Coordinates of C-alpha atoms and ligand atoms in Angstrom, one line a residue:
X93 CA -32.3 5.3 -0.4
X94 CA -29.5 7.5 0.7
X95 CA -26.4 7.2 -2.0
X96 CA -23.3 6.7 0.0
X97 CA -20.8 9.6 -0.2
X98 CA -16.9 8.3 -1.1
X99 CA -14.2 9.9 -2.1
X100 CA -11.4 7.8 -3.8
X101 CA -7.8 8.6 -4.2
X102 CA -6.0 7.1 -7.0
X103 CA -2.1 5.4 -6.4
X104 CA 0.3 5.8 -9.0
X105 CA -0.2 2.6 -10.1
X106 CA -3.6 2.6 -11.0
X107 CA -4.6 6.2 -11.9
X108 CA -6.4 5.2 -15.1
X109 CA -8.8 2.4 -13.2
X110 CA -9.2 5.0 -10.4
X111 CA -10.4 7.5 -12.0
X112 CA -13.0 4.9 -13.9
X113 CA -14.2 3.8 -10.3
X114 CA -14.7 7.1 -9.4
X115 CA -16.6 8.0 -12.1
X116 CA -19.1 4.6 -11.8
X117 CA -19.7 5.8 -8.0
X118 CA -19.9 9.2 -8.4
X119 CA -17.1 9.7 -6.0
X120 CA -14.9 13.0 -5.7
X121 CA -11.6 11.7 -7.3
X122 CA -8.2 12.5 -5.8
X123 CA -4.6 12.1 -7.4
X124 CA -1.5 11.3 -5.9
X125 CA 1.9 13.0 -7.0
X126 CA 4.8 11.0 -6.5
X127 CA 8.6 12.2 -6.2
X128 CA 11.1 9.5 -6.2
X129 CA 14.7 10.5 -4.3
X130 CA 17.9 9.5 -5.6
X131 CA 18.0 6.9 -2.6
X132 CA 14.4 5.4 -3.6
X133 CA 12.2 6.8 -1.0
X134 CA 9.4 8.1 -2.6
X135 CA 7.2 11.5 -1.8
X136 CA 3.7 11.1 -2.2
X137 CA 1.4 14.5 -2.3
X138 CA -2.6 14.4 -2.7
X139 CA -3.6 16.7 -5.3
X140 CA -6.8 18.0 -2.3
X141 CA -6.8 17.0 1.4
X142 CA -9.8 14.4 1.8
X143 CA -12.8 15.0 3.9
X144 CA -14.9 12.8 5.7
X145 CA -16.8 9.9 4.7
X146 CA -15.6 6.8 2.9
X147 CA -12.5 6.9 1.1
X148 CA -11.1 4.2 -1.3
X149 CA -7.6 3.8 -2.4
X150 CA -7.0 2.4 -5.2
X151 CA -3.4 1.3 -5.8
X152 CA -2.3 -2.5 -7.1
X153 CA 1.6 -3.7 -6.6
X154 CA 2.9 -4.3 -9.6
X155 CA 6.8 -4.4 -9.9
X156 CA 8.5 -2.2 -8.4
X157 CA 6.1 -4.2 -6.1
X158 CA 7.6 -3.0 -2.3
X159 CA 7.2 0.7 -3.5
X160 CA 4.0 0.2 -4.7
X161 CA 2.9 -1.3 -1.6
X162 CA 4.2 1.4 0.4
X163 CA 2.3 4.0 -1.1
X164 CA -0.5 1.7 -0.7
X165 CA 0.4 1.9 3.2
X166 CA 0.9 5.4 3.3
X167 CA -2.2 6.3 1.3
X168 CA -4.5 4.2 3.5
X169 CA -3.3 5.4 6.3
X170 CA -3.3 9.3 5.5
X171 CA -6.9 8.4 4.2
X172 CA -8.1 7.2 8.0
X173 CA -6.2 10.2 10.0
X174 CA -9.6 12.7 10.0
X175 CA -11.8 9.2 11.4
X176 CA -13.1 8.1 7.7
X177 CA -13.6 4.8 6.8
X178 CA -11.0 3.5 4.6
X179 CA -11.2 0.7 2.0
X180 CA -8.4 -0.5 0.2
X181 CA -8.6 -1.4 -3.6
X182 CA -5.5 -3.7 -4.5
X183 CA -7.1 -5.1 -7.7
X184 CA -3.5 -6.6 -8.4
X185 CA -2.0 -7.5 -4.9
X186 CA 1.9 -9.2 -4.7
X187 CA 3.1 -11.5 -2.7
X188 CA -0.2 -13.6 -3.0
X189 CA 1.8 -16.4 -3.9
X190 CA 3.3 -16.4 -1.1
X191 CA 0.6 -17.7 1.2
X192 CA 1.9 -21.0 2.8
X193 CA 5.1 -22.5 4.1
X194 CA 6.2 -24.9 1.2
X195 CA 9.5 -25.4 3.0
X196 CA 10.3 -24.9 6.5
X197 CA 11.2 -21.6 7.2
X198 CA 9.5 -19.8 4.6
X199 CA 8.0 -16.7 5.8
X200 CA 4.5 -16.0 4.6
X201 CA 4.9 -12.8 3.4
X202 CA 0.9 -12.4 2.5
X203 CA 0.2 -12.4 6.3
X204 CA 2.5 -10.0 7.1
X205 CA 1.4 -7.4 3.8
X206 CA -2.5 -8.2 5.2
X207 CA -1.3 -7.3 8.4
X208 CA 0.0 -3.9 7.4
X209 CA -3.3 -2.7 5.6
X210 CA -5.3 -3.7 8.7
X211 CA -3.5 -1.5 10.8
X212 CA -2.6 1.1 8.5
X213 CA -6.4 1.8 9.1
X214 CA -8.1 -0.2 6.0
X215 CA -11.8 -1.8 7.3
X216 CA -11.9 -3.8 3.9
X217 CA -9.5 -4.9 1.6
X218 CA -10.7 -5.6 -2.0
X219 CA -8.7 -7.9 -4.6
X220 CA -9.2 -9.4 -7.4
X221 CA -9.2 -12.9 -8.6
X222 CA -6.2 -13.4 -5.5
X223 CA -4.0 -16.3 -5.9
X224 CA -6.0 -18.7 -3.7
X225 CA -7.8 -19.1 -1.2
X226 CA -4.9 -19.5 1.3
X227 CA -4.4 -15.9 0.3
X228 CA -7.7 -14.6 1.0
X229 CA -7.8 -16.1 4.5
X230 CA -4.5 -14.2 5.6
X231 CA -6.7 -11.0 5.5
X232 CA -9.1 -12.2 7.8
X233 CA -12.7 -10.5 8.0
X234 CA -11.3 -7.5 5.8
X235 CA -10.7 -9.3 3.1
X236 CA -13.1 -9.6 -0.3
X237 CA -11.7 -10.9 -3.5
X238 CA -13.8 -10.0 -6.3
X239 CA -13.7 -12.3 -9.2
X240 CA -13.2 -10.9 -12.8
X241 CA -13.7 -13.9 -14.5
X242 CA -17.2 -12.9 -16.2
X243 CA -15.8 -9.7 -17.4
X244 CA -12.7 -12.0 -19.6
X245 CA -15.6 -14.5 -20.8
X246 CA -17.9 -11.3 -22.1
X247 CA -14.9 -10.6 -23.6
X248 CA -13.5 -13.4 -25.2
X249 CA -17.0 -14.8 -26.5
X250 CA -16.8 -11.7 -29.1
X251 CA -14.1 -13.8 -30.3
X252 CA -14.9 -16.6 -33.3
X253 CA -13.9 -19.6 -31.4
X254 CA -14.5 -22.9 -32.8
X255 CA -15.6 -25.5 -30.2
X256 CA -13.5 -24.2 -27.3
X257 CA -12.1 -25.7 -24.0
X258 CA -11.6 -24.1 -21.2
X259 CA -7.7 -25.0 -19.4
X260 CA -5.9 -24.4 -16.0
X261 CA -2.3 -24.5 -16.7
X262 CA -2.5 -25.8 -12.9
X263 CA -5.1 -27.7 -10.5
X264 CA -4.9 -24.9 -8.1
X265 CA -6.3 -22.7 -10.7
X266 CA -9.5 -25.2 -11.7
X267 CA -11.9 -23.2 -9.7
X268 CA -11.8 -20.1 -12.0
X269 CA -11.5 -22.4 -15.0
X270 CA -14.8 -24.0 -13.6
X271 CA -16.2 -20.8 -13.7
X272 CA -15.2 -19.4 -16.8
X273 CA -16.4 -22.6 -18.6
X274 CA -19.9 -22.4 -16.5
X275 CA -20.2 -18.6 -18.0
X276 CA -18.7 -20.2 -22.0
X277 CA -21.1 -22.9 -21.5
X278 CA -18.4 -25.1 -22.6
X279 CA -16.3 -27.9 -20.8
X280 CA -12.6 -27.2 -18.6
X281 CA -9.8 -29.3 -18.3
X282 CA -6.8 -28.6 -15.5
X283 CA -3.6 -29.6 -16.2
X284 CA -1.6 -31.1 -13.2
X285 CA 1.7 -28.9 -13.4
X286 CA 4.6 -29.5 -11.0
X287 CA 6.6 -26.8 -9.3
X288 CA 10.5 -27.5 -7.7
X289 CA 10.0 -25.7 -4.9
X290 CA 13.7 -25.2 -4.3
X291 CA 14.2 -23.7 -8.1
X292 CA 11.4 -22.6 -8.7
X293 CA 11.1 -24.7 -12.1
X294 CA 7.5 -26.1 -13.4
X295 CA 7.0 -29.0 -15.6
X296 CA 3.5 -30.6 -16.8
X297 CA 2.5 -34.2 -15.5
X298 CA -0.5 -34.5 -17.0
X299 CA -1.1 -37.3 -19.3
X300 CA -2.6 -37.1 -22.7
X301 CA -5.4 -35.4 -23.0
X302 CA -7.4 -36.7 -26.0
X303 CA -10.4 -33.7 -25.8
X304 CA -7.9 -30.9 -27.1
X305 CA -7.7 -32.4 -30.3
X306 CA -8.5 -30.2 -33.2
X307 CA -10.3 -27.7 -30.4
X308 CA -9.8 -23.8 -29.4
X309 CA -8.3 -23.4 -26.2
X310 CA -8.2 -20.7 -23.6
X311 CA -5.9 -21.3 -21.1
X312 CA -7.4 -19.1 -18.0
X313 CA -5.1 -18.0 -15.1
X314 CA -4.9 -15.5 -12.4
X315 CA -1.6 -14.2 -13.4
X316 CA 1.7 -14.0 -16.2
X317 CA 4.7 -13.1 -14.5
X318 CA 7.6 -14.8 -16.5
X319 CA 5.2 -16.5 -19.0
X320 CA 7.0 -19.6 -18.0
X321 CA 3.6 -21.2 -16.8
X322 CA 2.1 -20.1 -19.6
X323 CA 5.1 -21.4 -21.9
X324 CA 4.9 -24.8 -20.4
X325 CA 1.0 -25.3 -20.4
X326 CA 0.9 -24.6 -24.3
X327 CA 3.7 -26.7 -25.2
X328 CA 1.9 -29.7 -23.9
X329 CA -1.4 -29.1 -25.5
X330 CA 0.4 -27.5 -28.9
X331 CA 1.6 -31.4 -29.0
X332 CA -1.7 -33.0 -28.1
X333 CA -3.0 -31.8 -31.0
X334 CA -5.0 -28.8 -30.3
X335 CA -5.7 -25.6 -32.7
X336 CA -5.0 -21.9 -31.4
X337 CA -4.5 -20.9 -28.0
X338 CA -5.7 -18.0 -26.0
X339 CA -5.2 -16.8 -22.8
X340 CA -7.5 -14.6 -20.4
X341 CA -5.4 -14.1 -17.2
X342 CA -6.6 -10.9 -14.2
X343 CA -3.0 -9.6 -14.1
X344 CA -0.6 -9.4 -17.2
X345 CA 2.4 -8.7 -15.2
X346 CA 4.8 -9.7 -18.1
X347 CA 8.0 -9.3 -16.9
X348 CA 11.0 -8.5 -19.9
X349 CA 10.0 -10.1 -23.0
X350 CA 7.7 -12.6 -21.3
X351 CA 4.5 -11.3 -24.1
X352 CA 7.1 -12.2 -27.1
X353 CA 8.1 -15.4 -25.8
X354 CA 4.5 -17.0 -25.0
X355 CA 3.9 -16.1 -28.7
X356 CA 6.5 -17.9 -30.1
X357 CA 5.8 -20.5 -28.0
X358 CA 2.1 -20.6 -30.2
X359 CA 0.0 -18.0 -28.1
X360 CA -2.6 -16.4 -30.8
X361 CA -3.7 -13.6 -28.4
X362 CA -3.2 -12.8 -25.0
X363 CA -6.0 -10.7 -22.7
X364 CA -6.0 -9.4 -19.3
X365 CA -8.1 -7.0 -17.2
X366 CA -6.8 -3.6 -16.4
X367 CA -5.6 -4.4 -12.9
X368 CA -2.7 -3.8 -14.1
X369 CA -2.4 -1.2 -17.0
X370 CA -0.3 -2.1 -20.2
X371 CA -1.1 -3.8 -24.3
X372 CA -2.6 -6.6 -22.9
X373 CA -4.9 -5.3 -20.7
X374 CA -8.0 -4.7 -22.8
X375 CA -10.6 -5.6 -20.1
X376 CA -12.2 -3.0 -18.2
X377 CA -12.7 -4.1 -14.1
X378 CA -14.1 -1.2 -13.1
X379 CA -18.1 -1.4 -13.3
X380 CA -17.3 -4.9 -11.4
X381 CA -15.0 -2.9 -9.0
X382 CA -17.5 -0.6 -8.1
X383 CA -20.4 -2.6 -7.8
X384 CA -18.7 -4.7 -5.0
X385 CA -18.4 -1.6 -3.3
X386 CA -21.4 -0.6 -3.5
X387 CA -22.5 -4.2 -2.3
X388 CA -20.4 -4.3 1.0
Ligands
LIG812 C1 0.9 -20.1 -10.3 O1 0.4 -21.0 -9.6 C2 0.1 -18.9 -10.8 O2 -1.2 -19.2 -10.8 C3 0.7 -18.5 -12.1 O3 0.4 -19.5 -13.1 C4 2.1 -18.2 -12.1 O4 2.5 -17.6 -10.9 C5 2.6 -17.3 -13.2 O5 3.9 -17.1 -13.1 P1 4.9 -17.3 -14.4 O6 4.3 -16.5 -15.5 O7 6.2 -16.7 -14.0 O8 4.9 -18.7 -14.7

């Protein structure tokens, strides 16, 4: 069997899992320079001109998120100018969330970012462990989430847990609690959490839940932003009775002194994939990465 020839060219936002990609397939690795003007446009210069053949950015949007995602734009796009194939890596991808109308007149900026890496030349889109479902669909036939849910329960069964549950700090994350539990061999709960849509303020409905009691929990989630899900979801189980609390989430975003605050709030260790690099972000993505390359 022929090995496929790719090159991939790392964003500045994900240099370090890049270059791990490129290393698992083998692929000639190319860097990106970036410049940043006094008015924020940036300058973005590839440390060798790609040939031909498949080439895969890699680049998530992290905050800032909008210049993130332009280099992701301008990368893809430079990539397809000589008639390559171009893939698009976005292990961490923003605006995800925003993937419905809650209220009329809410623009559903995820159809509009999918939109732009279609015709910016990218044939695929990867992501990982996207928001939902709702999120996926707005890429169309490009899109392939990749979920990195086994790689966070390899990790986290290293860890001396005694009898742990599985929780969704929400029911729209129950699927991937589901599946982390399937992969613990242990049972998952989802809390129903409630969201104002107009301040954007969350509170927990659910009633008491007896099965915490005296149990490990890791709360699993796609992502922290402001911790305040996080917050919320361990407050009600700290006072249900439960012992300590972890939490595996894809993308540790941790914005200002979210990490601080979730462990006063009773948080024994936080973990997170390196979609996004930073302390957290202890589990490696990148064999899983580049075996759903590989795969497409
Ligand atoms: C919400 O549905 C998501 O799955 C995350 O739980 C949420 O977006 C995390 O944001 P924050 O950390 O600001 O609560």
């Amino acid at each position: 069997m022929l090995l496929a020839r790719y090159t991939v060219i790392g964003g500045d936002a994900s240099q370090d899992l890049a270059k791990r990609i490129s290393r698992r397939l083998k692929a000639e690795y190319i860097g990106a320079r970036l410049r940043v003007f006094p008015d924020g446009e940036q300058k973005i210069t590839l440390t060798a001109n790609p040939g031909r053949g498949t080439i895969i950015i890699v680049q998530s949007t992290p905050p800032p998120v909008d210049s993130n995602l332009i280099q992701a734009l301008s990368l893809v796009h430079k990539a397809g100018e000589n008639g390559s194939k171009v893939f698009a890596v976005i292990p961490y991808i923003g605006y995800a969330r925003q993937d419905k109308e809650f209220l009329s007149g809410e623009i559903v900026t995820m159809k509009t970012v999918a939109g732009l890496l279609r015709s910016a030349g990218a044939s695929k889109v990867f992501v990982i462990d996207i928001h939902s479902k709702a999120a996926l669909k707005q890429f169309k036939s490009a899109g392939r989430n990749i979920s990195a849910i086994p790689d966070l329960a390899r990790y986290l069964k290293k860890q001396r847990l005694n009898n742990p549950l599985i929780v969704s700090p929400d029911l729209g994350g129950a699927e991937r609690a589901r599946e982390f539990a399937e992969l613990f061999n242990s049972g998952f709960v989802a809390l129903e959490k409630r969201r104002d849509r107009r301040t954007g303020s969350v509170r927990i409905v659910s009633s008491d839940l007896g099965e915490v009691r005296n149990r490990d929990l890791i709360l699993v989630d796609d992502m922290i932003s402001t911790g305040g899900s996080i917050i919320k979801a361990t407050k009600f189980l700290k006072k249900q009775g439960c012992r300590r609390i972890f939490v595996a989430c894809t993308h540790s975003l941790l914005i200002n002194d979210a990490e601080a605050k979730i462990r006063k709030a009773g948080v024994t260790g936080i973990i997170s994939t390196n979609t996004i690099p930073g302390d957290t972000s202890v589990v490696d993505v990148s064999a899983t990465i580049a075996k759903a390359i590989q795969d497409s």
